Amino acid sequence: MQNDDRQIVDLYLPRKCSATNRLIPAKEHAAVTLNVAKVDETGTYTGEFFTYHLAGFIRQRGESDACLNRLLHDEGLLTFSK
């Protein structure tokens, strides 16, 4: 919900899993939120980060590392070259 100034004023904003686009319920304790920092060529933090939400469903199946690798590769933060 937005107020007259177009600011979001909801008390609870539901999260969506970055890998499956499923809604993460408020009471799910197995879900995690990860902030991955963006660094420059020297390895210094640039002040930017990417936020990923992973549902407990993905973590329980043991696919969270593969999903996170795919998401990081899509952002250009991870390469699979040798």
PDB file of N, CA, C and O in Angstrom:
ATOM      1  N   MET A   1       0.840  -1.163   0.000  1.00  0.00           N
ATOM      2  CA  MET A   1       0.000   0.000   0.000  1.00  0.00           C
ATOM      3  C   MET A   1       0.896   1.240   0.000  1.00  0.00           C
ATOM      4  O   MET A   1       1.956   1.244   0.609  1.00  0.00           O
ATOM      5  N   GLN A   2       0.479   2.281  -0.720  1.00  0.00           N
ATOM      6  CA  GLN A   2       1.244   3.511  -0.801  1.00  0.00           C
ATOM      7  C   GLN A   2       0.426   4.667  -0.233  1.00  0.00           C
ATOM      8  O   GLN A   2      -0.793   4.694  -0.361  1.00  0.00           O
ATOM      9  N   ASN A   3       1.122   5.613   0.349  1.00  0.00           N
ATOM     10  CA  ASN A   3       0.429   6.801   0.841  1.00  0.00           C
ATOM     11  C   ASN A   3       0.360   7.848  -0.269  1.00  0.00           C
ATOM     12  O   ASN A   3       0.706   7.577  -1.429  1.00  0.00           O
ATOM     13  N   ASP A   4      -0.056   9.052   0.060  1.00  0.00           N
ATOM     14  CA  ASP A   4      -0.214  10.102  -0.943  1.00  0.00           C
ATOM     15  C   ASP A   4       1.109  10.546  -1.556  1.00  0.00           C
ATOM     16  O   ASP A   4       1.150  11.043  -2.673  1.00  0.00           O
ATOM     17  N   ASP A   5       2.210  10.350  -0.827  1.00  0.00           N
ATOM     18  CA  ASP A   5       3.538  10.719  -1.330  1.00  0.00           C
ATOM     19  C   ASP A   5       4.206   9.586  -2.100  1.00  0.00           C
ATOM     20  O   ASP A   5       5.388   9.668  -2.409  1.00  0.00           O
ATOM     21  N   ARG A   6       3.475   8.521  -2.384  1.00  0.00           N
ATOM     22  CA  ARG A   6       3.954   7.345  -3.125  1.00  0.00           C
ATOM     23  C   ARG A   6       5.043   6.580  -2.382  1.00  0.00           C
ATOM     24  O   ARG A   6       5.910   5.968  -2.979  1.00  0.00           O
ATOM     25  N   GLN A   7       5.024   6.601  -1.060  1.00  0.00           N
ATOM     26  CA  GLN A   7       5.959   5.825  -0.255  1.00  0.00           C
ATOM     27  C   GLN A   7       5.258   4.554   0.204  1.00  0.00           C
ATOM     28  O   GLN A   7       4.073   4.578   0.545  1.00  0.00           O
ATOM     29  N   ILE A   8       5.994   3.454   0.231  1.00  0.00           N
ATOM     30  CA  ILE A   8       5.427   2.185   0.674  1.00  0.00           C
ATOM     31  C   ILE A   8       5.293   2.208   2.190  1.00  0.00           C
ATOM     32  O   ILE A   8       6.264   2.466   2.906  1.00  0.00           O
ATOM     33  N   VAL A   9       4.097   1.934   2.690  1.00  0.00           N
ATOM     34  CA  VAL A   9       3.838   2.042   4.126  1.00  0.00           C
ATOM     35  C   VAL A   9       3.330   0.726   4.716  1.00  0.00           C
ATOM     36  O   VAL A   9       2.804   0.714   5.817  1.00  0.00           O
ATOM     37  N   ASP A  10       3.489  -0.380   4.020  1.00  0.00           N
ATOM     38  CA  ASP A  10       3.048  -1.664   4.555  1.00  0.00           C
ATOM     39  C   ASP A  10       3.927  -2.068   5.729  1.00  0.00           C
ATOM     40  O   ASP A  10       5.135  -1.795   5.757  1.00  0.00           O
ATOM     41  N   LEU A  11       3.345  -2.761   6.689  1.00  0.00           N
ATOM     42  CA  LEU A  11       4.114  -3.238   7.830  1.00  0.00           C
ATOM     43  C   LEU A  11       4.939  -4.459   7.479  1.00  0.00           C
ATOM     44  O   LEU A  11       6.005  -4.680   8.039  1.00  0.00           O
ATOM     45  N   TYR A  12       4.451  -5.266   6.561  1.00  0.00           N
ATOM     46  CA  TYR A  12       5.159  -6.478   6.180  1.00  0.00           C
ATOM     47  C   TYR A  12       5.208  -6.569   4.663  1.00  0.00           C
ATOM     48  O   TYR A  12       4.183  -6.487   3.994  1.00  0.00           O
ATOM     49  N   LEU A  13       6.401  -6.709   4.129  1.00  0.00           N
ATOM     50  CA  LEU A  13       6.577  -6.927   2.703  1.00  0.00           C
ATOM     51  C   LEU A  13       7.049  -8.355   2.502  1.00  0.00           C
ATOM     52  O   LEU A  13       8.137  -8.720   2.961  1.00  0.00           O
ATOM     53  N   PRO A  14       6.264  -9.194   1.837  1.00  0.00           N
ATOM     54  CA  PRO A  14       6.675 -10.587   1.656  1.00  0.00           C
ATOM     55  C   PRO A  14       7.886 -10.686   0.729  1.00  0.00           C
ATOM     56  O   PRO A  14       8.052  -9.884  -0.193  1.00  0.00           O
ATOM     57  N   ARG A  15       8.724 -11.668   1.006  1.00  0.00           N
ATOM     58  CA  ARG A  15       9.901 -11.916   0.176  1.00  0.00           C
ATOM     59  C   ARG A  15       9.573 -12.980  -0.853  1.00  0.00           C
ATOM     60  O   ARG A  15       8.706 -13.819  -0.649  1.00  0.00           O
ATOM     61  N   LYS A  16      10.293 -12.949  -1.963  1.00  0.00           N
ATOM     62  CA  LYS A  16      10.174 -13.984  -2.979  1.00  0.00           C
ATOM     63  C   LYS A  16      11.529 -14.660  -3.119  1.00  0.00           C
ATOM     64  O   LYS A  16      12.572 -14.002  -3.083  1.00  0.00           O
ATOM     65  N   CYS A  17      11.494 -15.959  -3.304  1.00  0.00           N
ATOM     66  CA  CYS A  17      12.724 -16.715  -3.511  1.00  0.00           C
ATOM     67  C   CYS A  17      13.345 -16.273  -4.834  1.00  0.00           C
ATOM     68  O   CYS A  17      12.663 -16.200  -5.864  1.00  0.00           O
ATOM     69  N   SER A  18      14.619 -15.966  -4.830  1.00  0.00           N
ATOM     70  CA  SER A  18      15.302 -15.521  -6.042  1.00  0.00           C
ATOM     71  C   SER A  18      15.459 -16.643  -7.051  1.00  0.00           C
ATOM     72  O   SER A  18      15.560 -16.388  -8.249  1.00  0.00           O
ATOM     73  N   ALA A  19      15.472 -17.880  -6.603  1.00  0.00           N
ATOM     74  CA  ALA A  19      15.682 -19.014  -7.500  1.00  0.00           C
ATOM     75  C   ALA A  19      14.385 -19.517  -8.118  1.00  0.00           C
ATOM     76  O   ALA A  19      14.347 -19.879  -9.285  1.00  0.00           O
ATOM     77  N   THR A  20      13.287 -19.526  -7.349  1.00  0.00           N
ATOM     78  CA  THR A  20      12.039 -20.132  -7.828  1.00  0.00           C
ATOM     79  C   THR A  20      10.886 -19.147  -7.970  1.00  0.00           C
ATOM     80  O   THR A  20       9.837 -19.516  -8.488  1.00  0.00           O
ATOM     81  N   ASN A  21      11.051 -17.921  -7.506  1.00  0.00           N
ATOM     82  CA  ASN A  21      10.000 -16.896  -7.502  1.00  0.00           C
ATOM     83  C   ASN A  21       8.792 -17.279  -6.649  1.00  0.00           C
ATOM     84  O   ASN A  21       7.711 -16.736  -6.824  1.00  0.00           O
ATOM     85  N   ARG A  22       8.956 -18.215  -5.730  1.00  0.00           N
ATOM     86  CA  ARG A  22       7.892 -18.554  -4.784  1.00  0.00           C
ATOM     87  C   ARG A  22       7.893 -17.532  -3.656  1.00  0.00           C
ATOM     88  O   ARG A  22       8.952 -17.019  -3.261  1.00  0.00           O
ATOM     89  N   LEU A  23       6.713 -17.246  -3.117  1.00  0.00           N
ATOM     90  CA  LEU A  23       6.636 -16.390  -1.944  1.00  0.00           C
ATOM     91  C   LEU A  23       7.181 -17.131  -0.731  1.00  0.00           C
ATOM     92  O   LEU A  23       6.923 -18.320  -0.549  1.00  0.00           O
ATOM     93  N   ILE A  24       7.921 -16.425   0.096  1.00  0.00           N
ATOM     94  CA  ILE A  24       8.460 -17.010   1.323  1.00  0.00           C
ATOM     95  C   ILE A  24       7.549 -16.573   2.456  1.00  0.00           C
ATOM     96  O   ILE A  24       7.418 -15.372   2.723  1.00  0.00           O
ATOM     97  N   PRO A  25       6.900 -17.514   3.134  1.00  0.00           N
ATOM     98  CA  PRO A  25       5.995 -17.143   4.230  1.00  0.00           C
ATOM     99  C   PRO A  25       6.752 -16.480   5.381  1.00  0.00           C
ATOM    100  O   PRO A  25       7.959 -16.667   5.553  1.00  0.00           O
ATOM    101  N   ALA A  26       6.034 -15.709   6.166  1.00  0.00           N
ATOM    102  CA  ALA A  26       6.662 -14.990   7.280  1.00  0.00           C
ATOM    103  C   ALA A  26       7.198 -15.933   8.346  1.00  0.00           C
ATOM    104  O   ALA A  26       8.172 -15.621   9.027  1.00  0.00           O
ATOM    105  N   LYS A  27       6.587 -17.090   8.516  1.00  0.00           N
ATOM    106  CA  LYS A  27       6.985 -18.022   9.578  1.00  0.00           C
ATOM    107  C   LYS A  27       7.982 -19.077   9.118  1.00  0.00           C
ATOM    108  O   LYS A  27       8.284 -20.002   9.862  1.00  0.00           O
ATOM    109  N   GLU A  28       8.504 -18.966   7.914  1.00  0.00           N
ATOM    110  CA  GLU A  28       9.478 -19.953   7.452  1.00  0.00           C
ATOM    111  C   GLU A  28      10.849 -19.610   8.025  1.00  0.00           C
ATOM    112  O   GLU A  28      11.434 -18.567   7.721  1.00  0.00           O
ATOM    113  N   HIS A  29      11.358 -20.487   8.859  1.00  0.00           N
ATOM    114  CA  HIS A  29      12.619 -20.230   9.549  1.00  0.00           C
ATOM    115  C   HIS A  29      13.830 -20.767   8.799  1.00  0.00           C
ATOM    116  O   HIS A  29      14.962 -20.481   9.186  1.00  0.00           O
ATOM    117  N   ALA A  30      13.628 -21.523   7.737  1.00  0.00           N
ATOM    118  CA  ALA A  30      14.747 -22.089   6.987  1.00  0.00           C
ATOM    119  C   ALA A  30      15.207 -21.186   5.856  1.00  0.00           C
ATOM    120  O   ALA A  30      16.250 -21.430   5.260  1.00  0.00           O
ATOM    121  N   ALA A  31      14.456 -20.134   5.548  1.00  0.00           N
ATOM    122  CA  ALA A  31      14.826 -19.234   4.467  1.00  0.00           C
ATOM    123  C   ALA A  31      15.970 -18.324   4.901  1.00  0.00           C
ATOM    124  O   ALA A  31      16.094 -17.971   6.067  1.00  0.00           O
ATOM    125  N   VAL A  32      16.806 -17.949   3.932  1.00  0.00           N
ATOM    126  CA  VAL A  32      17.937 -17.069   4.213  1.00  0.00           C
ATOM    127  C   VAL A  32      17.938 -15.909   3.224  1.00  0.00           C
ATOM    128  O   VAL A  32      17.427 -16.022   2.119  1.00  0.00           O
ATOM    129  N   THR A  33      18.529 -14.807   3.649  1.00  0.00           N
ATOM    130  CA  THR A  33      18.747 -13.648   2.800  1.00  0.00           C
ATOM    131  C   THR A  33      20.240 -13.390   2.747  1.00  0.00           C
ATOM    132  O   THR A  33      20.897 -13.292   3.789  1.00  0.00           O
ATOM    133  N   LEU A  34      20.785 -13.294   1.546  1.00  0.00           N
ATOM    134  CA  LEU A  34      22.221 -13.098   1.367  1.00  0.00           C
ATOM    135  C   LEU A  34      22.469 -11.784   0.651  1.00  0.00           C
ATOM    136  O   LEU A  34      21.834 -11.491  -0.365  1.00  0.00           O
ATOM    137  N   ASN A  35      23.393 -10.997   1.160  1.00  0.00           N
ATOM    138  CA  ASN A  35      23.872  -9.799   0.475  1.00  0.00           C
ATOM    139  C   ASN A  35      25.263 -10.108  -0.054  1.00  0.00           C
ATOM    140  O   ASN A  35      26.179 -10.387   0.716  1.00  0.00           O
ATOM    141  N   VAL A  36      25.425 -10.042  -1.377  1.00  0.00           N
ATOM    142  CA  VAL A  36      26.709 -10.322  -2.019  1.00  0.00           C
ATOM    143  C   VAL A  36      27.292  -8.996  -2.466  1.00  0.00           C
ATOM    144  O   VAL A  36      26.680  -8.269  -3.259  1.00  0.00           O
ATOM    145  N   ALA A  37      28.469  -8.682  -1.972  1.00  0.00           N
ATOM    146  CA  ALA A  37      29.103  -7.391  -2.258  1.00  0.00           C
ATOM    147  C   ALA A  37      29.709  -7.380  -3.652  1.00  0.00           C
ATOM    148  O   ALA A  37      30.172  -8.398  -4.167  1.00  0.00           O
ATOM    149  N   LYS A  38      29.691  -6.205  -4.257  1.00  0.00           N
ATOM    150  CA  LYS A  38      30.350  -6.005  -5.539  1.00  0.00           C
ATOM    151  C   LYS A  38      31.707  -5.368  -5.259  1.00  0.00           C
ATOM    152  O   LYS A  38      31.805  -4.396  -4.508  1.00  0.00           O
ATOM    153  N   VAL A  39      32.765  -5.914  -5.856  1.00  0.00           N
ATOM    154  CA  VAL A  39      34.122  -5.423  -5.628  1.00  0.00           C
ATOM    155  C   VAL A  39      34.746  -5.007  -6.951  1.00  0.00           C
ATOM    156  O   VAL A  39      34.333  -5.457  -8.024  1.00  0.00           O
ATOM    157  N   ASP A  40      35.766  -4.151  -6.870  1.00  0.00           N
ATOM    158  CA  ASP A  40      36.472  -3.733  -8.080  1.00  0.00           C
ATOM    159  C   ASP A  40      37.620  -4.699  -8.369  1.00  0.00           C
ATOM    160  O   ASP A  40      37.712  -5.771  -7.769  1.00  0.00           O
ATOM    161  N   GLU A  41      38.482  -4.330  -9.301  1.00  0.00           N
ATOM    162  CA  GLU A  41      39.569  -5.219  -9.726  1.00  0.00           C
ATOM    163  C   GLU A  41      40.564  -5.528  -8.618  1.00  0.00           C
ATOM    164  O   GLU A  41      41.188  -6.580  -8.599  1.00  0.00           O
ATOM    165  N   THR A  42      40.716  -4.617  -7.660  1.00  0.00           N
ATOM    166  CA  THR A  42      41.674  -4.827  -6.578  1.00  0.00           C
ATOM    167  C   THR A  42      41.058  -5.556  -5.392  1.00  0.00           C
ATOM    168  O   THR A  42      41.751  -5.845  -4.430  1.00  0.00           O
ATOM    169  N   GLY A  43      39.756  -5.831  -5.453  1.00  0.00           N
ATOM    170  CA  GLY A  43      39.089  -6.526  -4.374  1.00  0.00           C
ATOM    171  C   GLY A  43      38.519  -5.610  -3.316  1.00  0.00           C
ATOM    172  O   GLY A  43      38.164  -6.059  -2.230  1.00  0.00           O
ATOM    173  N   THR A  44      38.410  -4.315  -3.615  1.00  0.00           N
ATOM    174  CA  THR A  44      37.871  -3.344  -2.672  1.00  0.00           C
ATOM    175  C   THR A  44      36.369  -3.221  -2.862  1.00  0.00           C
ATOM    176  O   THR A  44      35.878  -3.163  -3.984  1.00  0.00           O
ATOM    177  N   TYR A  45      35.656  -3.165  -1.765  1.00  0.00           N
ATOM    178  CA  TYR A  45      34.199  -3.044  -1.782  1.00  0.00           C
ATOM    179  C   TYR A  45      33.802  -1.709  -2.393  1.00  0.00           C
ATOM    180  O   TYR A  45      34.290  -0.653  -2.005  1.00  0.00           O
ATOM    181  N   THR A  46      32.876  -1.732  -3.367  1.00  0.00           N
ATOM    182  CA  THR A  46      32.475  -0.519  -4.081  1.00  0.00           C
ATOM    183  C   THR A  46      31.265   0.161  -3.461  1.00  0.00           C
ATOM    184  O   THR A  46      30.874   1.230  -3.907  1.00  0.00           O
ATOM    185  N   GLY A  47      30.645  -0.433  -2.472  1.00  0.00           N
ATOM    186  CA  GLY A  47      29.462   0.150  -1.855  1.00  0.00           C
ATOM    187  C   GLY A  47      28.171  -0.391  -2.416  1.00  0.00           C
ATOM    188  O   GLY A  47      27.100  -0.037  -1.958  1.00  0.00           O
ATOM    189  N   GLU A  48      28.248  -1.228  -3.429  1.00  0.00           N
ATOM    190  CA  GLU A  48      27.066  -1.836  -4.024  1.00  0.00           C
ATOM    191  C   GLU A  48      26.980  -3.298  -3.596  1.00  0.00           C
ATOM    192  O   GLU A  48      27.989  -3.937  -3.321  1.00  0.00           O
ATOM    193  N   PHE A  49      25.764  -3.813  -3.546  1.00  0.00           N
ATOM    194  CA  PHE A  49      25.586  -5.221  -3.231  1.00  0.00           C
ATOM    195  C   PHE A  49      24.314  -5.723  -3.895  1.00  0.00           C
ATOM    196  O   PHE A  49      23.447  -4.953  -4.293  1.00  0.00           O
ATOM    197  N   PHE A  50      24.237  -7.032  -4.042  1.00  0.00           N
ATOM    198  CA  PHE A  50      23.079  -7.702  -4.599  1.00  0.00           C
ATOM    199  C   PHE A  50      22.449  -8.540  -3.491  1.00  0.00           C
ATOM    200  O   PHE A  50      23.150  -9.220  -2.743  1.00  0.00           O
ATOM    201  N   THR A  51      21.133  -8.497  -3.369  1.00  0.00           N
ATOM    202  CA  THR A  51      20.424  -9.230  -2.332  1.00  0.00           C
ATOM    203  C   THR A  51      19.707 -10.413  -2.951  1.00  0.00           C
ATOM    204  O   THR A  51      19.006 -10.267  -3.958  1.00  0.00           O
ATOM    205  N   TYR A  52      19.902 -11.580  -2.351  1.00  0.00           N
ATOM    206  CA  TYR A  52      19.255 -12.803  -2.810  1.00  0.00           C
ATOM    207  C   TYR A  52      18.511 -13.428  -1.646  1.00  0.00           C
ATOM    208  O   TYR A  52      19.018 -13.460  -0.527  1.00  0.00           O
ATOM    209  N   HIS A  53      17.317 -13.930  -1.914  1.00  0.00           N
ATOM    210  CA  HIS A  53      16.510 -14.636  -0.930  1.00  0.00           C
ATOM    211  C   HIS A  53      16.384 -16.085  -1.400  1.00  0.00           C
ATOM    212  O   HIS A  53      16.003 -16.331  -2.547  1.00  0.00           O
ATOM    213  N   LEU A  54      16.706 -17.023  -0.529  1.00  0.00           N
ATOM    214  CA  LEU A  54      16.578 -18.442  -0.846  1.00  0.00           C
ATOM    215  C   LEU A  54      15.608 -19.083   0.126  1.00  0.00           C
ATOM    216  O   LEU A  54      15.769 -18.973   1.341  1.00  0.00           O
ATOM    217  N   ALA A  55      14.599 -19.746  -0.418  1.00  0.00           N
ATOM    218  CA  ALA A  55      13.579 -20.391   0.398  1.00  0.00           C
ATOM    219  C   ALA A  55      14.134 -21.658   1.038  1.00  0.00           C
ATOM    220  O   ALA A  55      15.086 -22.265   0.536  1.00  0.00           O
ATOM    221  N   GLY A  56      13.524 -22.055   2.122  1.00  0.00           N
ATOM    222  CA  GLY A  56      13.917 -23.286   2.796  1.00  0.00           C
ATOM    223  C   GLY A  56      13.689 -24.513   1.941  1.00  0.00           C
ATOM    224  O   GLY A  56      14.375 -25.521   2.085  1.00  0.00           O
ATOM    225  N   PHE A  57      12.728 -24.429   1.022  1.00  0.00           N
ATOM    226  CA  PHE A  57      12.459 -25.528   0.096  1.00  0.00           C
ATOM    227  C   PHE A  57      13.697 -25.846  -0.751  1.00  0.00           C
ATOM    228  O   PHE A  57      14.065 -27.007  -0.920  1.00  0.00           O
ATOM    229  N   ILE A  58      14.362 -24.830  -1.245  1.00  0.00           N
ATOM    230  CA  ILE A  58      15.562 -25.015  -2.061  1.00  0.00           C
ATOM    231  C   ILE A  58      16.715 -25.508  -1.192  1.00  0.00           C
ATOM    232  O   ILE A  58      17.475 -26.389  -1.597  1.00  0.00           O
ATOM    233  N   ARG A  59      16.841 -24.965  -0.001  1.00  0.00           N
ATOM    234  CA  ARG A  59      17.922 -25.379   0.888  1.00  0.00           C
ATOM    235  C   ARG A  59      17.744 -26.817   1.350  1.00  0.00           C
ATOM    236  O   ARG A  59      18.713 -27.563   1.484  1.00  0.00           O
ATOM    237  N   GLN A  60      16.511 -27.236   1.576  1.00  0.00           N
ATOM    238  CA  GLN A  60      16.246 -28.597   2.033  1.00  0.00           C
ATOM    239  C   GLN A  60      16.590 -29.621   0.955  1.00  0.00           C
ATOM    240  O   GLN A  60      17.041 -30.718   1.257  1.00  0.00           O
ATOM    241  N   ARG A  61      16.374 -29.252  -0.291  1.00  0.00           N
ATOM    242  CA  ARG A  61      16.686 -30.148  -1.404  1.00  0.00           C
ATOM    243  C   ARG A  61      18.175 -30.176  -1.732  1.00  0.00           C
ATOM    244  O   ARG A  61      18.619 -30.963  -2.558  1.00  0.00           O
ATOM    245  N   GLY A  62      18.962 -29.284  -1.121  1.00  0.00           N
ATOM    246  CA  GLY A  62      20.403 -29.252  -1.357  1.00  0.00           C
ATOM    247  C   GLY A  62      20.779 -28.576  -2.658  1.00  0.00           C
ATOM    248  O   GLY A  62      21.850 -28.829  -3.204  1.00  0.00           O
ATOM    249  N   GLU A  63      19.931 -27.701  -3.175  1.00  0.00           N
ATOM    250  CA  GLU A  63      20.185 -27.047  -4.450  1.00  0.00           C
ATOM    251  C   GLU A  63      20.517 -25.569  -4.295  1.00  0.00           C
ATOM    252  O   GLU A  63      20.602 -24.849  -5.285  1.00  0.00           O
ATOM    253  N   SER A  64      20.707 -25.108  -3.077  1.00  0.00           N
ATOM    254  CA  SER A  64      20.918 -23.673  -2.876  1.00  0.00           C
ATOM    255  C   SER A  64      22.247 -23.214  -3.474  1.00  0.00           C
ATOM    256  O   SER A  64      22.323 -22.116  -4.030  1.00  0.00           O
ATOM    257  N   ASP A  65      23.296 -24.025  -3.403  1.00  0.00           N
ATOM    258  CA  ASP A  65      24.581 -23.610  -3.968  1.00  0.00           C
ATOM    259  C   ASP A  65      24.517 -23.524  -5.485  1.00  0.00           C
ATOM    260  O   ASP A  65      25.043 -22.583  -6.081  1.00  0.00           O
ATOM    261  N   ALA A  66      23.845 -24.465  -6.127  1.00  0.00           N
ATOM    262  CA  ALA A  66      23.711 -24.425  -7.589  1.00  0.00           C
ATOM    263  C   ALA A  66      22.849 -23.240  -8.026  1.00  0.00           C
ATOM    264  O   ALA A  66      23.163 -22.564  -9.019  1.00  0.00           O
ATOM    265  N   CYS A  67      21.785 -22.960  -7.288  1.00  0.00           N
ATOM    266  CA  CYS A  67      20.925 -21.821  -7.617  1.00  0.00           C
ATOM    267  C   CYS A  67      21.667 -20.507  -7.414  1.00  0.00           C
ATOM    268  O   CYS A  67      21.543 -19.589  -8.236  1.00  0.00           O
ATOM    269  N   LEU A  68      22.440 -20.410  -6.350  1.00  0.00           N
ATOM    270  CA  LEU A  68      23.201 -19.193  -6.094  1.00  0.00           C
ATOM    271  C   LEU A  68      24.279 -18.991  -7.168  1.00  0.00           C
ATOM    272  O   LEU A  68      24.500 -17.868  -7.630  1.00  0.00           O
ATOM    273  N   ASN A  69      24.921 -20.070  -7.603  1.00  0.00           N
ATOM    274  CA  ASN A  69      25.896 -19.973  -8.687  1.00  0.00           C
ATOM    275  C   ASN A  69      25.242 -19.465  -9.963  1.00  0.00           C
ATOM    276  O   ASN A  69      25.804 -18.640 -10.673  1.00  0.00           O
ATOM    277  N   ARG A  70      24.042 -19.958 -10.272  1.00  0.00           N
ATOM    278  CA  ARG A  70      23.322 -19.520 -11.471  1.00  0.00           C
ATOM    279  C   ARG A  70      22.963 -18.046 -11.377  1.00  0.00           C
ATOM    280  O   ARG A  70      23.142 -17.277 -12.330  1.00  0.00           O
ATOM    281  N   LEU A  71      22.473 -17.614 -10.213  1.00  0.00           N
ATOM    282  CA  LEU A  71      22.101 -16.214 -10.032  1.00  0.00           C
ATOM    283  C   LEU A  71      23.312 -15.289 -10.119  1.00  0.00           C
ATOM    284  O   LEU A  71      23.241 -14.215 -10.736  1.00  0.00           O
ATOM    285  N   LEU A  72      24.423 -15.685  -9.528  1.00  0.00           N
ATOM    286  CA  LEU A  72      25.641 -14.871  -9.591  1.00  0.00           C
ATOM    287  C   LEU A  72      26.198 -14.821 -11.005  1.00  0.00           C
ATOM    288  O   LEU A  72      26.718 -13.788 -11.444  1.00  0.00           O
ATOM    289  N   HIS A  73      26.088 -15.924 -11.744  1.00  0.00           N
ATOM    290  CA  HIS A  73      26.542 -15.947 -13.135  1.00  0.00           C
ATOM    291  C   HIS A  73      25.676 -15.026 -13.995  1.00  0.00           C
ATOM    292  O   HIS A  73      26.193 -14.326 -14.874  1.00  0.00           O
ATOM    293  N   ASP A  74      24.377 -14.977 -13.739  1.00  0.00           N
ATOM    294  CA  ASP A  74      23.480 -14.092 -14.474  1.00  0.00           C
ATOM    295  C   ASP A  74      23.808 -12.617 -14.230  1.00  0.00           C
ATOM    296  O   ASP A  74      23.620 -11.783 -15.112  1.00  0.00           O
ATOM    297  N   GLU A  75      24.301 -12.289 -13.036  1.00  0.00           N
ATOM    298  CA  GLU A  75      24.661 -10.905 -12.710  1.00  0.00           C
ATOM    299  C   GLU A  75      26.075 -10.557 -13.203  1.00  0.00           C
ATOM    300  O   GLU A  75      26.480  -9.407 -13.166  1.00  0.00           O
ATOM    301  N   GLY A  76      26.827 -11.559 -13.642  1.00  0.00           N
ATOM    302  CA  GLY A  76      28.193 -11.315 -14.095  1.00  0.00           C
ATOM    303  C   GLY A  76      29.213 -11.307 -12.978  1.00  0.00           C
ATOM    304  O   GLY A  76      30.345 -10.864 -13.167  1.00  0.00           O
ATOM    305  N   LEU A  77      28.836 -11.805 -11.795  1.00  0.00           N
ATOM    306  CA  LEU A  77      29.745 -11.828 -10.657  1.00  0.00           C
ATOM    307  C   LEU A  77      30.556 -13.120 -10.563  1.00  0.00           C
ATOM    308  O   LEU A  77      31.521 -13.189  -9.806  1.00  0.00           O
ATOM    309  N   LEU A  78      30.181 -14.129 -11.338  1.00  0.00           N
ATOM    310  CA  LEU A  78      30.830 -15.425 -11.267  1.00  0.00           C
ATOM    311  C   LEU A  78      31.026 -15.941 -12.675  1.00  0.00           C
ATOM    312  O   LEU A  78      30.111 -15.862 -13.501  1.00  0.00           O
ATOM    313  N   THR A  79      32.236 -16.442 -12.951  1.00  0.00           N
ATOM    314  CA  THR A  79      32.499 -17.041 -14.257  1.00  0.00           C
ATOM    315  C   THR A  79      32.888 -18.488 -14.057  1.00  0.00           C
ATOM    316  O   THR A  79      33.404 -18.879 -13.009  1.00  0.00           O
ATOM    317  N   PHE A  80      32.635 -19.286 -15.058  1.00  0.00           N
ATOM    318  CA  PHE A  80      32.944 -20.713 -14.986  1.00  0.00           C
ATOM    319  C   PHE A  80      34.132 -21.074 -15.877  1.00  0.00           C
ATOM    320  O   PHE A  80      34.339 -22.227 -16.179  1.00  0.00           O
ATOM    321  N   SER A  81      34.900 -20.086 -16.316  1.00  0.00           N
ATOM    322  CA  SER A  81      36.052 -20.354 -17.150  1.00  0.00           C
ATOM    323  C   SER A  81      37.234 -20.809 -16.299  1.00  0.00           C
ATOM    324  O   SER A  81      37.339 -20.470 -15.129  1.00  0.00           O
ATOM    325  N   LYS A  82      38.119 -21.579 -16.905  1.00  0.00           N
ATOM    326  CA  LYS A  82      39.294 -22.090 -16.183  1.00  0.00           C
ATOM    327  C   LYS A  82      40.449 -21.154 -16.280  1.00  0.00           C
ATOM    328  O   LYS A  82      40.667 -20.403 -17.105  1.00  0.00           O
TER     329      LYS A  82
END
